[in-house]
Coordinates of C-alpha atoms in Angstrom, one line a residue:
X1 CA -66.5 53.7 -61.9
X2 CA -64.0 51.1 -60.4
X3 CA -65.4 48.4 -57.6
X4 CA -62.2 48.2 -56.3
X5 CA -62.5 51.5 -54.4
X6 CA -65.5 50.9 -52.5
X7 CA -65.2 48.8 -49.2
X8 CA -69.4 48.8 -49.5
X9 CA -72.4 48.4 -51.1
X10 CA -75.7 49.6 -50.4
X11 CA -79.2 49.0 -51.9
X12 CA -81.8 50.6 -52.0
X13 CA -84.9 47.9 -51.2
X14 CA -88.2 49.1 -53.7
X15 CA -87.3 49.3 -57.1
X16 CA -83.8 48.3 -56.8
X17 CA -83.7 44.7 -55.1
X18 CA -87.1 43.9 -56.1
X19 CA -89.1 45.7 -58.1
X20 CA -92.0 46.6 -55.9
X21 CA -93.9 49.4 -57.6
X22 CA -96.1 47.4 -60.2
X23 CA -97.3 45.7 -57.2
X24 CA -97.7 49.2 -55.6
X25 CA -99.7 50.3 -58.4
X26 CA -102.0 47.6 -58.6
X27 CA -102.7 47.9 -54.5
X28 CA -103.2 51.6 -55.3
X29 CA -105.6 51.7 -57.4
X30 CA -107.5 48.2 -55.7
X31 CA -108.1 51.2 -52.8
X32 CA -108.9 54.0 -55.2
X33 CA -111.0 52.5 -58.3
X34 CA -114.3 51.8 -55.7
X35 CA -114.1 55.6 -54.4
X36 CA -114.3 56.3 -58.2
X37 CA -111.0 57.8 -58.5
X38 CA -109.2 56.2 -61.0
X39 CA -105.5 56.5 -60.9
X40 CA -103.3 55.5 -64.5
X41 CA -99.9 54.5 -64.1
X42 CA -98.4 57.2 -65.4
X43 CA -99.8 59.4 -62.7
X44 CA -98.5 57.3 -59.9
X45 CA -95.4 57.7 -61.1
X46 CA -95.5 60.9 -59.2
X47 CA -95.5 58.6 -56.2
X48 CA -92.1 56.8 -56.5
X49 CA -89.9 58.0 -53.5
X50 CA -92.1 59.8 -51.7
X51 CA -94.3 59.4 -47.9
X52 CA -97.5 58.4 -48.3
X53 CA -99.2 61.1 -47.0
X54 CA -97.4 63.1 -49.7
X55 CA -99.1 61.3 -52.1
X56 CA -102.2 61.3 -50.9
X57 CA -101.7 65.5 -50.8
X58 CA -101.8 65.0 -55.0
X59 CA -104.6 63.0 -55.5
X60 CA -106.7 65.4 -53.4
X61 CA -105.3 68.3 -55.5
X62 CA -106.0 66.3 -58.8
X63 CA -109.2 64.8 -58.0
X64 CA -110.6 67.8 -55.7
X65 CA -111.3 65.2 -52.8
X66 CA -110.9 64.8 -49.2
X67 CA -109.5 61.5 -47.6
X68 CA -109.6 60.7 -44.4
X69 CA -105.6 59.7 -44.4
X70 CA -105.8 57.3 -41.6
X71 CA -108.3 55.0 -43.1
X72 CA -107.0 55.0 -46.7
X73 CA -103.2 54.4 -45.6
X74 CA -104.5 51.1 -43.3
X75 CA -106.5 50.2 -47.0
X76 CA -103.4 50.4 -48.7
X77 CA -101.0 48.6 -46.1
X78 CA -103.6 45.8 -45.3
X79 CA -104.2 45.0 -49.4
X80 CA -100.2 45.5 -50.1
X81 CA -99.5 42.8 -47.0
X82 CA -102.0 40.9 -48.4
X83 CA -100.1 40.9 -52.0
X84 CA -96.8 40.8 -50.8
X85 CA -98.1 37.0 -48.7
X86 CA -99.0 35.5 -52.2
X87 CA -96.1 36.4 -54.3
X88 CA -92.5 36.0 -54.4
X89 CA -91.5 39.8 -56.3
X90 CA -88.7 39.3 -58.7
X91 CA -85.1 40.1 -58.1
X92 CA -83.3 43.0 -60.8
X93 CA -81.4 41.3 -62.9
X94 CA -77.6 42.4 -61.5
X95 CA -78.2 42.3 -58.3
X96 CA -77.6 38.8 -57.2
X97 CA -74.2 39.3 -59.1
X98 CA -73.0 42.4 -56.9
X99 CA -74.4 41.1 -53.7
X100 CA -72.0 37.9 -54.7
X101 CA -68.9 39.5 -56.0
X102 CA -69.3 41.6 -52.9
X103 CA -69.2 39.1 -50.5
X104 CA -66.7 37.3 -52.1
X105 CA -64.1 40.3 -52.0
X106 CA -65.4 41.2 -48.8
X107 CA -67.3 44.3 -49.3
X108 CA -69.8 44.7 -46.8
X109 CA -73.7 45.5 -48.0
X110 CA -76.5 47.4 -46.7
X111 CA -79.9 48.1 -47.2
X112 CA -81.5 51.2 -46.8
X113 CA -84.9 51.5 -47.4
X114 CA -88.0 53.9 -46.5
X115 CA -90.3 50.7 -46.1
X116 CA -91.2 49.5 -42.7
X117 CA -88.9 46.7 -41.1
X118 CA -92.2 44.1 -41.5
X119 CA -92.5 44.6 -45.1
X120 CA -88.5 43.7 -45.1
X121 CA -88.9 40.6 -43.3
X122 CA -91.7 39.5 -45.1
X123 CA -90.2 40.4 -48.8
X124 CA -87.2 38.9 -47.9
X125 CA -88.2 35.7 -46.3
X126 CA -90.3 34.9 -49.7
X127 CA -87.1 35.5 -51.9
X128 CA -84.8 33.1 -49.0
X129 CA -87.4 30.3 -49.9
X130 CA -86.0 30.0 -53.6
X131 CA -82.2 30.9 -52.8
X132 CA -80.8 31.3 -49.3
X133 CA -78.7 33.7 -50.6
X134 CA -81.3 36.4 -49.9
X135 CA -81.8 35.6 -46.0
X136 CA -81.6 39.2 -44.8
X137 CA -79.8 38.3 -41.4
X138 CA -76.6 37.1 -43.4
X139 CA -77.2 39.1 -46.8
X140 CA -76.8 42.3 -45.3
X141 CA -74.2 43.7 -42.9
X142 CA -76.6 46.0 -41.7
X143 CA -80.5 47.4 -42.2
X144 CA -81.9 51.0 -42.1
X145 CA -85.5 50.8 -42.4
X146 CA -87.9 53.8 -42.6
X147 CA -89.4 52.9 -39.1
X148 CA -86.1 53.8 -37.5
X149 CA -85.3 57.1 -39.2
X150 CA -86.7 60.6 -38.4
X151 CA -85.7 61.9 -41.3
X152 CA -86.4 60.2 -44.9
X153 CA -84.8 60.3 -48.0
X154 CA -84.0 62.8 -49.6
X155 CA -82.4 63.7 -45.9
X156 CA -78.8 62.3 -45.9
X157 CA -79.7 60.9 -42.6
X158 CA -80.9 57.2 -43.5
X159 CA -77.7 56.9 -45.4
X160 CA -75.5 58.3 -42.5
X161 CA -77.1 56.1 -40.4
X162 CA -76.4 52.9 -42.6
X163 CA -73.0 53.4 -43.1
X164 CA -71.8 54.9 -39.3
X165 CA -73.6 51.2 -38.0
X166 CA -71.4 49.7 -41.0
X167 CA -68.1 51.5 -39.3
X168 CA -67.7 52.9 -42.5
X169 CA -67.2 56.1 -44.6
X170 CA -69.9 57.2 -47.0
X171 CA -67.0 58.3 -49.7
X172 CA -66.7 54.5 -49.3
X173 CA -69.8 53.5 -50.3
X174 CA -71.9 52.6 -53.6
X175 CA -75.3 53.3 -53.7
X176 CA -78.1 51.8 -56.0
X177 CA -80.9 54.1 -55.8
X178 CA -84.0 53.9 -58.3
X179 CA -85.5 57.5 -57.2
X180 CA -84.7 61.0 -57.0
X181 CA -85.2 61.5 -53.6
X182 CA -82.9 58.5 -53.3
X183 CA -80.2 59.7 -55.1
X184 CA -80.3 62.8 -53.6
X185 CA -80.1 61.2 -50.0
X186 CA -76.9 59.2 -51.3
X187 CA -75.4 62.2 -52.4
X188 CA -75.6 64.6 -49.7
X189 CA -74.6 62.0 -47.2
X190 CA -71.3 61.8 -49.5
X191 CA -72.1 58.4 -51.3
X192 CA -70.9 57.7 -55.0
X193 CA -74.6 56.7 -56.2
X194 CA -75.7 54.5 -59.4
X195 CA -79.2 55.4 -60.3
X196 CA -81.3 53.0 -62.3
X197 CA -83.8 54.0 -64.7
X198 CA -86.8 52.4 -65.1
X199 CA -90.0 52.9 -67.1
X200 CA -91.8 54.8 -64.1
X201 CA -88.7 57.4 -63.0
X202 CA -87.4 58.6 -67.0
X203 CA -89.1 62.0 -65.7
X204 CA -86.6 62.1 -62.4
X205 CA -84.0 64.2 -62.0
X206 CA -80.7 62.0 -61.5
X207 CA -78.6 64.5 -62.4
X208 CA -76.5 64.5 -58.7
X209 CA -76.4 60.8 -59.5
X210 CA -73.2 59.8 -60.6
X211 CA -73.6 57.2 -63.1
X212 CA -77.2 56.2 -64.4
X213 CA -78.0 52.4 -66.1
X214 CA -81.1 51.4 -67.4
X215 CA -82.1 48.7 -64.9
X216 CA -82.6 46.3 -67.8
X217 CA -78.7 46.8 -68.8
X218 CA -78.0 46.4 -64.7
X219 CA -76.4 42.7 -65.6
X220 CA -74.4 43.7 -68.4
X221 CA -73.2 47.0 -66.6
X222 CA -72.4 44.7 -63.3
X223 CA -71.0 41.5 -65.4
X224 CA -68.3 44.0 -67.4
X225 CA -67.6 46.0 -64.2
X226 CA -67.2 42.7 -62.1
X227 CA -64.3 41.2 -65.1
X228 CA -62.4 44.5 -65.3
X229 CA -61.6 43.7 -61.2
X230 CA -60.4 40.1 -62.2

């Protein structure tokens, strides 16, 4: 894979810029564990890239419950708020490197992301308070967030979207997707997609992907990548 024939780069926001989902976890099962259902990591895997509604479809198969969906999904968006105002989530290693050597050969960047415009804002804001690199209004070119979409990932439209209010071509574009919903999105909009394994998506399927890095050789995959352009 060459940089030099992209004219873009977009992110993905949860497990790609910041890792989000042992945070997710941890809200999860703060919701779950006084209803006496007891959800292991391993089983919320199941959960990475999809709605939440969709989610809470398994854990009334699994468990044999009922849940009144409304109720539960304010639970888990008023505990997750109230995690994302204490803590700063960490950046993947990698990233602050592409988003630079982007900028400074004048890619453009996007974000595309299923999460809610608010939860943007506020993740973003905490990162901008330890390096102003991350300031959202002049990190990214433009923002798709899943509050603006009809259609979510794996639909190619959030990526379409991104990239037609970039004035760009998708066979233009890089995509870092962490899920196989994800990577399927980037693919059928026509994006060449990197897909990063992590411990929670080894059982996805990122065979459409185009190249796949283990998030924790993300540096070392964008640090050679970045010197063969010099």
């Amino acid at each position: 894979m060459n940089l030099s024939q992209f004219n873009a780069v977009l992110f993905d926001m949860d497990g790609v810029f910041v890792d989000t989902e042992p945070v997710v976890f941890g809200v999860t099962r703060q919701v779950f564990d006084p209803m006496g259902i007891h959800l292991t990591d391993e089983f919320q895997y199941n959960f990475i890239g999809h709605p939440t509604r969709q989610n809470l479809q398994m854990i009334e198969k699994e468990f044999q419950v009922s849940l009144e969906y409304d109720v539960v999904i304010r639970k888990l968006k008023q505990h997750y708020d109230a995690e994302l105002s204490i803590h700063a989530l960490p950046v993947t290693p990698g990233i602050p490197e592409l988003v630079r050597f982007a900028k400074e050969q004048k890619l453009k960047t996007g974000l595309c992301t299923t999460s809610p415009q608010r939860d943007v804002n506020v993740i973003f804001s905490k990162l901008a308070q330890t390096d102003p690199l991350f300031r959202p209004d002049t990190l990214f070119d433009a923002i798709v967030t899943g509050d603006q979409i009809h259609l979510k990932k794996p639909n190619p439209e959030p990526y379409l979207m991104l990239t037609d209010r970039l004035n760009t071509q998708p066979q233009d574009c890089l995509v870092i997707e962490d899920s196989e919903p994800g990577v399927q999105s980037a693919r059928a909009a026509g994006c060449t997609c990197l897909a990063l394994r992590r411990f929670y998506n080894h059982h996805m399927d990122f065979t459409p992907a185009d190249e796949i890095v283990e998030a924790d050789d993300l540096l070392r995959w964008v640090a050679h990548h970045i010197n063969s352009q010099i």
